[in-house]
Coordinates of C-alpha atoms and ligand atoms in Angstrom, one line a residue:
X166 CA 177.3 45.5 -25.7
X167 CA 178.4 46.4 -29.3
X168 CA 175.9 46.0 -32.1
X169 CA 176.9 42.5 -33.7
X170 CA 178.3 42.2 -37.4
X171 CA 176.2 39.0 -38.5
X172 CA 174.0 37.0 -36.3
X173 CA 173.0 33.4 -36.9
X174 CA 169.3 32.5 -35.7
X175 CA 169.3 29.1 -34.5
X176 CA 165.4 27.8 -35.4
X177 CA 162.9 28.5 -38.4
X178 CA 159.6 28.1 -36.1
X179 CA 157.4 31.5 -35.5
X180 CA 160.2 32.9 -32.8
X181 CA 163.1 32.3 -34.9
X182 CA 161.3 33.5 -38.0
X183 CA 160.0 37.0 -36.0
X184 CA 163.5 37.2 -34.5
X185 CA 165.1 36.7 -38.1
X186 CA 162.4 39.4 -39.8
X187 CA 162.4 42.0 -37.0
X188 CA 166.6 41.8 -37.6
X189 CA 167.1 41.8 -41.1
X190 CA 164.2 45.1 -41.6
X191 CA 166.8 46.4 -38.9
X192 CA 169.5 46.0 -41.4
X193 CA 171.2 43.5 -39.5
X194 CA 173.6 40.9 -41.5
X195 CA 171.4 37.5 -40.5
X196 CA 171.4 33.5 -41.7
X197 CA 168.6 32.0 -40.6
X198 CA 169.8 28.7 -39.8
X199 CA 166.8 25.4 -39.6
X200 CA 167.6 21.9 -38.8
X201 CA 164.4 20.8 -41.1
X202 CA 162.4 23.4 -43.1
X203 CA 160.6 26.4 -41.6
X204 CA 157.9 26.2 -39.4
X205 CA 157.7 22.5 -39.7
X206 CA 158.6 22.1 -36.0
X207 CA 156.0 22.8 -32.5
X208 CA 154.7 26.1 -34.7
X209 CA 152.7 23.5 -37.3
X210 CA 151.8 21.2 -34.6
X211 CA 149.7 23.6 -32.2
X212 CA 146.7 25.2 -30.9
X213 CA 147.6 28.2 -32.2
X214 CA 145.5 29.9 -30.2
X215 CA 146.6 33.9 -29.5
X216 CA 145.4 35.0 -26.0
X217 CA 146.1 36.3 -22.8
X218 CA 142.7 35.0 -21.2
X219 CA 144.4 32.0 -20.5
X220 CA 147.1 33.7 -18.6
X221 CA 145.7 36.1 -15.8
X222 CA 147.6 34.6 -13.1
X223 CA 150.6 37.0 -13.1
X224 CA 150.2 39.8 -14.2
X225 CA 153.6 40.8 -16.2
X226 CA 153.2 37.7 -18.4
X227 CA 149.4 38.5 -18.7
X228 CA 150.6 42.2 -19.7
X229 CA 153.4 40.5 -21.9
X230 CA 150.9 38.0 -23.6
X231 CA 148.2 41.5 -24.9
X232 CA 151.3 42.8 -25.9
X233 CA 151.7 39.9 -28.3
X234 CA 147.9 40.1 -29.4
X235 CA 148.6 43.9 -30.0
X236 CA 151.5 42.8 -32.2
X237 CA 149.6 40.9 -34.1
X238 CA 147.1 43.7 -35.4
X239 CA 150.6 45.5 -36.3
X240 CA 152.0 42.4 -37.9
X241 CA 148.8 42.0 -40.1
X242 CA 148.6 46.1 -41.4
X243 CA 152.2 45.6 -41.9
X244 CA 152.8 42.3 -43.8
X245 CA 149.3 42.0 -45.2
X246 CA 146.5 39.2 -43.2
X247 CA 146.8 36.7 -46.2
X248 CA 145.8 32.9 -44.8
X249 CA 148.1 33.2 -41.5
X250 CA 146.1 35.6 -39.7
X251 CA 142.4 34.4 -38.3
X252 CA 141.1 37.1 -36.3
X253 CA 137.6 35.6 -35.7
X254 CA 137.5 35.8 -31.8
X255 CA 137.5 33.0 -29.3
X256 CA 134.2 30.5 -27.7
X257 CA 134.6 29.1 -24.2
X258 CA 132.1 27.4 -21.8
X259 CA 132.3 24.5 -19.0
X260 CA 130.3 21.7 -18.4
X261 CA 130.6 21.8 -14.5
X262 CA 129.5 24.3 -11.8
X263 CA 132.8 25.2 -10.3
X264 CA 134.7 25.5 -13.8
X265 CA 131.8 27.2 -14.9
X266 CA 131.4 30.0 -12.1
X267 CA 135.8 30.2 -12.3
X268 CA 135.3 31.3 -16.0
X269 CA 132.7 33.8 -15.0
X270 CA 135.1 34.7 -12.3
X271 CA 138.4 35.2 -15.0
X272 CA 136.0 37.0 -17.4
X273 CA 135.1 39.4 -14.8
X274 CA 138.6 39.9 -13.9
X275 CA 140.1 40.3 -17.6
X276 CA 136.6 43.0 -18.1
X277 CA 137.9 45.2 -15.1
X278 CA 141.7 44.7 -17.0
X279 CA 139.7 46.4 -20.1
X280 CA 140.1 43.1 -22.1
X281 CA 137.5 42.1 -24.8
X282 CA 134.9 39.6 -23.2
X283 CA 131.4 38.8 -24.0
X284 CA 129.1 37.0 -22.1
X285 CA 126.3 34.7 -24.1
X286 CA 123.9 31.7 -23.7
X287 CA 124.5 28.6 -25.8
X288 CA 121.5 29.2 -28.1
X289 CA 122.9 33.1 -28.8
X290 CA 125.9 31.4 -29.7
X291 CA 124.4 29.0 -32.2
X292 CA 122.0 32.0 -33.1
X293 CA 125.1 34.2 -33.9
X294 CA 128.4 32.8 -34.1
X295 CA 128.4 29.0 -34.8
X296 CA 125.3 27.1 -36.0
X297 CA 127.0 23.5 -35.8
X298 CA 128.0 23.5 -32.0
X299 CA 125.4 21.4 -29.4
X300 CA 126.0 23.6 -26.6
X301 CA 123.1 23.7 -23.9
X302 CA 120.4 26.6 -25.0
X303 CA 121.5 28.1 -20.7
X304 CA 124.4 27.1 -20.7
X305 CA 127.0 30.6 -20.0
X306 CA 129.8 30.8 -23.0
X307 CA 132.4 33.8 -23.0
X308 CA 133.2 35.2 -26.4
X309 CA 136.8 36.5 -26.1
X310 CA 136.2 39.1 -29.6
X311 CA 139.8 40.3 -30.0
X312 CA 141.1 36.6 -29.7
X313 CA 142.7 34.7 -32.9
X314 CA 144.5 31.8 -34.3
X315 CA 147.0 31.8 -36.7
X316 CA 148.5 29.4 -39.4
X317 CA 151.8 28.7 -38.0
X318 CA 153.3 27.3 -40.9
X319 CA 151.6 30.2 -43.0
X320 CA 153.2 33.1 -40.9
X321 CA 157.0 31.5 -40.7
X322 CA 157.0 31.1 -44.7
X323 CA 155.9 34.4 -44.9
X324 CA 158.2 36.1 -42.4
X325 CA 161.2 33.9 -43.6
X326 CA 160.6 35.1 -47.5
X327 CA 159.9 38.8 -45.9
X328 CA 163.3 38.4 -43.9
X329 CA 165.3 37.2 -47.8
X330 CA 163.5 40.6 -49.0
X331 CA 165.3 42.2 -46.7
X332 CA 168.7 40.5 -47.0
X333 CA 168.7 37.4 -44.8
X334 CA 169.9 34.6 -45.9
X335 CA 169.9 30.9 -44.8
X336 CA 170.2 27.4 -44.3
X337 CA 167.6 24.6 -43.9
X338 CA 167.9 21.3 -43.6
X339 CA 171.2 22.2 -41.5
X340 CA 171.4 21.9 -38.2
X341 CA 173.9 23.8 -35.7
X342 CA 176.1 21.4 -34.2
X343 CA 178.8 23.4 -32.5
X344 CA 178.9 27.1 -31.5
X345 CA 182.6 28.1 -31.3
X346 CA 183.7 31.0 -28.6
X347 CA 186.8 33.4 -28.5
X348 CA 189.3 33.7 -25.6
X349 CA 186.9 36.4 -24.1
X350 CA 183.7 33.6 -24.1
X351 CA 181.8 35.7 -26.6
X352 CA 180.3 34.0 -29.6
X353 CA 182.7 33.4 -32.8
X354 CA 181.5 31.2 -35.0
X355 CA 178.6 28.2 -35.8
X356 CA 179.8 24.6 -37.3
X357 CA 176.6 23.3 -39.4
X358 CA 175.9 19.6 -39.5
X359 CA 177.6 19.8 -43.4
X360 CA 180.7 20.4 -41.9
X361 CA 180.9 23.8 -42.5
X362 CA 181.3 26.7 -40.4
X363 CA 180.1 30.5 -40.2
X364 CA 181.7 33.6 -38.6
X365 CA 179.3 35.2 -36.8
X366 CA 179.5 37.3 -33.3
X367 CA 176.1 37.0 -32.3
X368 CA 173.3 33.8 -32.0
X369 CA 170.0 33.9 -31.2
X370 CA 168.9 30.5 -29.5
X371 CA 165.1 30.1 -30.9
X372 CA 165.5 26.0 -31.0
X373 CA 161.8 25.9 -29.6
X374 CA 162.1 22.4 -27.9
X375 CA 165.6 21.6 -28.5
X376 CA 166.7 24.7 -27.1
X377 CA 168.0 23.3 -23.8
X378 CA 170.5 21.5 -25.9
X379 CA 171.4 24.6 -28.4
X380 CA 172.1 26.0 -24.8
X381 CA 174.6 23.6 -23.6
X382 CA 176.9 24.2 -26.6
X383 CA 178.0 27.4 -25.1
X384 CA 177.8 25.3 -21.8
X385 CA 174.7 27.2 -20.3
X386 CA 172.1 25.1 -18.5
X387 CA 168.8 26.4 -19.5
X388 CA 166.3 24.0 -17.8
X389 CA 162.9 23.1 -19.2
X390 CA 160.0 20.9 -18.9
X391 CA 159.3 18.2 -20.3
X392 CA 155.6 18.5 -20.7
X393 CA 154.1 16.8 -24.9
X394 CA 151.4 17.7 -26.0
X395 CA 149.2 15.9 -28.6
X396 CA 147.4 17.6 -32.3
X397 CA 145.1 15.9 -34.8
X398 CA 144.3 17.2 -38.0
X399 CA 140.9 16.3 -39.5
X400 CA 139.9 16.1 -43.1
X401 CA 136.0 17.5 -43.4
X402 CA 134.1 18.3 -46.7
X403 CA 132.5 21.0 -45.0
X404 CA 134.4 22.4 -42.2
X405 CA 131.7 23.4 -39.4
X406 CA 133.6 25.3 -37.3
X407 CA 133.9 29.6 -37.8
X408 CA 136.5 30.0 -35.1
X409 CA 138.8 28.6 -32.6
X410 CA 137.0 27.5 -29.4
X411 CA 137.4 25.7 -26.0
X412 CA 134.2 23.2 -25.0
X413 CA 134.8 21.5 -22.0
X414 CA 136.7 18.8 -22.6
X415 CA 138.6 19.6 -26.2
X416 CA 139.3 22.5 -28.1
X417 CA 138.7 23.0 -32.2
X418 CA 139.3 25.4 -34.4
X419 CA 139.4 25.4 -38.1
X420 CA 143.0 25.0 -40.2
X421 CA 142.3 27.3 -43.4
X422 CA 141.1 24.7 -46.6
X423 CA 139.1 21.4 -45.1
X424 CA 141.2 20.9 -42.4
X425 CA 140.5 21.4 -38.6
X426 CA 142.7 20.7 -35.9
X427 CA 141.8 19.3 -32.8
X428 CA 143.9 19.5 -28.8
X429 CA 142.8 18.6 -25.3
X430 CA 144.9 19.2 -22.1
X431 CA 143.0 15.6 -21.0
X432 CA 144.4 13.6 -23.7
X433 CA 147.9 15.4 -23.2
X434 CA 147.5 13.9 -19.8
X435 CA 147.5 10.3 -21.0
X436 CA 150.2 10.5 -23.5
X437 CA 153.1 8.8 -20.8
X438 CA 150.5 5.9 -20.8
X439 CA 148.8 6.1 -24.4
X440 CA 151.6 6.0 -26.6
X441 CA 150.0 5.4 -29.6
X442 CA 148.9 8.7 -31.6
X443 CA 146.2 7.1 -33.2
X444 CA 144.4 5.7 -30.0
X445 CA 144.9 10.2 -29.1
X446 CA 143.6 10.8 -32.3
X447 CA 140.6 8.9 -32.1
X448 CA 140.1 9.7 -28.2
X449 CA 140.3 13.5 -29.7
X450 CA 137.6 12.7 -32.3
X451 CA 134.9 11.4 -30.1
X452 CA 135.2 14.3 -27.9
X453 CA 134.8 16.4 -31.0
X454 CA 132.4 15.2 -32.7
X455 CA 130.0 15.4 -29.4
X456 CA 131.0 19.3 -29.6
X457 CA 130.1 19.1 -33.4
X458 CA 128.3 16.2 -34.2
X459 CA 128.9 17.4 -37.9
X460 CA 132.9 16.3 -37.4
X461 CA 131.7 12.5 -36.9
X462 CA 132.4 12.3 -40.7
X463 CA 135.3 14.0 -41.0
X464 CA 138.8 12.0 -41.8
X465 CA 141.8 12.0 -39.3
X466 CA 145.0 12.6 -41.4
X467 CA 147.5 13.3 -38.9
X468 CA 148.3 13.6 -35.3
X469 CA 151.7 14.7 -33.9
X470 CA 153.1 14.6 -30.4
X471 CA 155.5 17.5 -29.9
X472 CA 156.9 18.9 -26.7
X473 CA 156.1 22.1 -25.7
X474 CA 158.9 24.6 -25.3
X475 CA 158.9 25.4 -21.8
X476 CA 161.8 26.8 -19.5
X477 CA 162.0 25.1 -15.9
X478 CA 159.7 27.8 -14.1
X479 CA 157.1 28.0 -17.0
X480 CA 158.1 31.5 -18.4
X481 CA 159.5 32.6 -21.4
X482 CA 163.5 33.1 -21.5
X483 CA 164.3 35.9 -23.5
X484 CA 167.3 38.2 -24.5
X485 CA 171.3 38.3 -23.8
X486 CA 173.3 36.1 -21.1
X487 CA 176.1 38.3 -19.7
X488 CA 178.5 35.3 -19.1
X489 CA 178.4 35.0 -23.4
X490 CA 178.4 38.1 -24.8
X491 CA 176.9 37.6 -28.6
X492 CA 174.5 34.7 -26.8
X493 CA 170.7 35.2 -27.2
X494 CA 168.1 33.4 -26.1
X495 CA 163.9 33.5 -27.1
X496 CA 162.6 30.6 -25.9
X497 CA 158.8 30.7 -25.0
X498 CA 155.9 28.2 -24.7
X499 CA 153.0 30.4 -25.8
X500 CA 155.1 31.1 -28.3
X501 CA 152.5 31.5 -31.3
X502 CA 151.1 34.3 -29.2
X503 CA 154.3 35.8 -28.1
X504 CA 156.6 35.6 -31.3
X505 CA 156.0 38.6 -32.9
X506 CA 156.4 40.8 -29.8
X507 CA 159.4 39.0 -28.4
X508 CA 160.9 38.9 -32.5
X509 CA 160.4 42.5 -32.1
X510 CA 161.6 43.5 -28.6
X511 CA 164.3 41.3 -29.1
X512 CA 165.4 42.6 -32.0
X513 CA 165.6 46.0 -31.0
X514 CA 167.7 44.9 -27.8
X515 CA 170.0 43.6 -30.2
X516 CA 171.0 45.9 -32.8
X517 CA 170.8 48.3 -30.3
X518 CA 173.2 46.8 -28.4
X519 CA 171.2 47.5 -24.9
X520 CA 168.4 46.5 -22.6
X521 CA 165.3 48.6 -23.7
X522 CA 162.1 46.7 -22.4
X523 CA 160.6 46.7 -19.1
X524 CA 158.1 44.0 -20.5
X525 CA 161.0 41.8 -20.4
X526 CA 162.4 42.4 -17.0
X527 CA 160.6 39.3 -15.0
X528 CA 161.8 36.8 -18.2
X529 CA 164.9 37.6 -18.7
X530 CA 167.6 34.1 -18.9
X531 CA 169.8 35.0 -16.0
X532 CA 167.3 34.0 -13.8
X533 CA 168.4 30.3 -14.4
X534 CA 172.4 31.4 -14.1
X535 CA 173.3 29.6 -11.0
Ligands
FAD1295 C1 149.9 20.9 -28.1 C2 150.4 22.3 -28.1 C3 149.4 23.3 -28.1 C4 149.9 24.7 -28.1 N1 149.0 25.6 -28.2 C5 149.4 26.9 -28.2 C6 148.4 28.0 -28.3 O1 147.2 27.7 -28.4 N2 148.9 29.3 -28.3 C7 150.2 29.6 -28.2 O2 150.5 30.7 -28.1 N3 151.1 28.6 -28.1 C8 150.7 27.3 -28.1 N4 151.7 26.3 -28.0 C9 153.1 26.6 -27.9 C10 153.6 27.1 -29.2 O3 153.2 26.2 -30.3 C11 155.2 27.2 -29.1 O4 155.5 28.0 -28.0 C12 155.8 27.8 -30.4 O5 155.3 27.2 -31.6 C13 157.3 27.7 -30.3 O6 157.9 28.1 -31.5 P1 159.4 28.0 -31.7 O7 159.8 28.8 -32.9 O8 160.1 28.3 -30.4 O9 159.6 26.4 -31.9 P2 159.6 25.5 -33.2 O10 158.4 25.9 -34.0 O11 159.7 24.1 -32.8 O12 160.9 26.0 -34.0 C14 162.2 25.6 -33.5 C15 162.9 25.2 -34.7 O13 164.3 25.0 -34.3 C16 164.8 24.0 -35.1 N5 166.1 23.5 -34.5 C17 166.1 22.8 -33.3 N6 167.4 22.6 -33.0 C18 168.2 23.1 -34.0 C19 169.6 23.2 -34.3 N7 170.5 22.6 -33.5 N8 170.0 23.8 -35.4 C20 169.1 24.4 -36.3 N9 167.7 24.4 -36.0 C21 167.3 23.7 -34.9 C22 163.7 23.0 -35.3 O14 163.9 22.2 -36.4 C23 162.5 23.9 -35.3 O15 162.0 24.1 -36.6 C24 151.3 24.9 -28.0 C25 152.2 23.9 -28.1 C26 151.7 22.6 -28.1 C27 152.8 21.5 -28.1

C-alpha cells in the first residue's frame, strides 16, 4: 500500500478525532469530515469510563484495552490534562454473594496480570476516598487506582483544534453521502450532503454507530449490534461524587462543573420496553440517590439513548480492507478507552503504508469479509 495524498475521516467522535490528530502530527493532508459537530455523537453520551478491568475475558482485547489506559498518560503529558482528563481511579463493590466473590475472583486475576487493584472495606472507602457513598462498613470494594474517566466532548474539541494546528481541515455539519471508487475499487473521492465532492485516495470509516452504513457505500457489509444504551445528566449544587464508580446496581461518576452523569446495564435492559427517557431517567435517579443519598436533590437535565458502536462479534474493527484499497475502518465500542491507541496505531499503519501492530492482529476487519 502507497502512502495516501489526502484522507477524509468520516466521524468527529473520540476515534475520528484521535485518527484525524494522530494523521495530521504525521503530516498527512486530512479533512475531518462530521455530520453534526464534534464529539456531539456516542462520545458525549457515555460512561466514559477508561479500563481494562471490565475486559479480562480475552486476553488480546484485555492487553489492547491497558494499551489504551497507557495512551492516555501519553495523551495527557503530550496535549496537557486540562478538563478532559480525570485520572481519579475507579470504586466497585456488589451487593450479592456470588457477584461479590466474582469481583474478588477478577481482582485477583487482573493483580497476578500486574494491574492496579486495591482491596478496601466500605467504611475505608468513606474514610478515604468518598465521604457521601452509603456503602456497608464490611462490605469488600475494589479500588482500580490507575482507572479514569474522561470528558468526551472535552477531548474531541481539543484533539480536533490540535489536528487544525497541525493542518487539518474540515467539515461539520456535512455529512458523507457517497464515497466514489476508481476502475481499480480503490477510494477516489467523498460527495458531502452540500452537494459537493472531495478528491481524496484514502477514508477512514470512524462513523461510531452509523458506521455499518458508511460501510455499505463502498458495498462492504460490516455487521454490528444493535445493543442502546441509556445516560442521564444531573444538575447538583454540590456534586458528591470524587470519582467514577460502579455500586451494584448503577454507576456514577462526576461530569466536571455541577454535573454528574449517571448509566446502568439494568436500565439499558428495559429500554425495548421503557421507551420513554424520562421514565430511565428517573429509574436511574432512585438507584442513585440510594448510592448517594446526597443526589436526591439534584436536577435531571438530560438523558440520551444512543447505540453503542459495536461490530457483530463484539470487537473492535480496525485498519485497511484489502478488497478497497484507500478504505479504513476504526470502529470500536469501548471506544473512549481505546481511541487514542487505535488513533495512534492506526495512524501509523496508514502513512506508513503497512501493517505494523500485532495488538491489532485478532481485530482486524477482514474477519467479517465473507
Ligand atoms: C451507554 C454507553 C456507555 C458507554 N460507556 C463506555 C465506557 O464507560 N468506556 C468506554 O470506553 N466506552 C464506553 N462506551 C462506548 C463509547 O462511548 C464509544 O465506543 C465511543 O464513544 C465511540 O466513539 P466514536 O467516535 O466511534 O463514535 P461517535 O462519538 O458517535 O462519533 C461518530 C461520529 O460520526 C458522525 N457520522 C456518522 N455518520 C456520518 C457520515 N455519514 N458523515 C459524517 N459524519 C458521520 C456522527 O455524527 C458522530 O459524531 C459507552 C457507550 C454507551 C452508549
Amino acid at each position: 500500500m502507497k502512502r495516501p495524498e489526502r484522507i477524509a475521516v468520516i466521524g468527529a467522535g473520540v476515534l475520528g478525532s484521535s485518527v484525524g490528530w494522530n494523521l495530521a502530527r504525521r503530516g498527512a493532508d486530512v479533512v475531518l469530515v462530521e455530520a453534526g459537530q464534534p464529539g456531539e455523537g456516542v462520545t458525549n453520551w457515555s460512561f466514559s469510563w477508561v479500563n481494562a478491568s471490565n475486559k479480562t475475558a480475552r486476553r488480546s482485547y484485555f492487553d489492547l484495552n491497558v494499551a489504551g489506559m497507557t495512551a492516555y498518560q501519553d495523551l495527557a503529558r503530550t496535549i496537557g490534562p486540562d478538563a478532559w482528563w480525570h485520572p481519579t481511579g475507579h470504586l466497585r463493590w456488589a451487593d450479592d454473594p456470588k457477584a461479590g466473590a466474582e469481583l474478588l475472583a477478577t481482582a485477583e486475576l487482573l493483580a497476578e496480570r500486574d494491574y492496579g487493584v486495591e482491596v478496601c472495606t466500605g467504611a475505608e472507602v468513606r474514610r478515604r476516598l468518598e465521604p457521601s457513598v452509603a456503602v456497608p462498613d464490611e462490605v469488600p470494594v475494589v479500588f482500580f487506582p490507575g482507572e479514569a474517566w474522561v470528558h468526551g466532548r472535552h477531548l474531541v474539541r481539543r484533539l480536533v483544534d490540535l489536528s487544525v494546528a497541525a493542518g487539518a481541515t474540515h467539515r461539520f455539519d456535512t455529512a458523507v453521502r457517497e464515497i466514489g471508487t476508481h476502475a481499480d475499487g480503490s477510494v477516489a473521492t467523498v460527495v458531502l450532503s452540500d452537494g459537493s465532492r472531495l478528491d481524496v485516495d484514502a477514508v477512514v470509516n470512524a462513523a461510531g454507530p452509523s458506521a455499518s452504513r458508511v460501510a455499505g457505500l463502498v458495498g462492504r457489509d460490516l455487521p454490528m449490534r444493535r445493543e442502546p444504551g441509556a445516560v442521564t445528566r444531573l444538575d447538583c449544587p454540590r456534586v458528591p461524587v470524587r470519582r467514577a464508580m460502579h455500586a451494584p446496581h448503577i454507576e456514577i461518576r462526576p461530569d466536571g462543573g455541577s454535573s454528574v452523569v449517571l448509566h446502568s446495564r439494568e436500565v439499558d435492559a428495559r429500554i425495548d420496553t421503557e421507551e420513554d427517557p424520562q421514565e430511565l431517567a428517573r429509574l436511574l435517579h432512585d438507584l442513585a440517590r440510594q448510592v448517594v443519598p446526597d443526589l436526591g436533590t439534584a436536577r435531571i437535565m438530560r438523558t440520551r439513548v444512543s447505540n453503542r458502536p459495536i461490530p457483530g462479534d463484539g470487537f473492535p474493527s480496525v485498519g485497511s480492507v484489502a478488497s478497497v484499497p484507500g478504505y479504513y475502518e476504526a470502529v470500536a465500542h469501548s471506544g473512549i478507552t481505546l481511541g487514542p491507541v487505535i488513533g495512534r496505531l492506526l495512524a501509523e499503519e496508514i502513512v506508513s503504508g503497512q501493517r505494523r501492530d500485532e495488538m491489532l492482529a485478532d481485530f482486524r476487519p477482514e474477519r467479517f469479509t465473507p
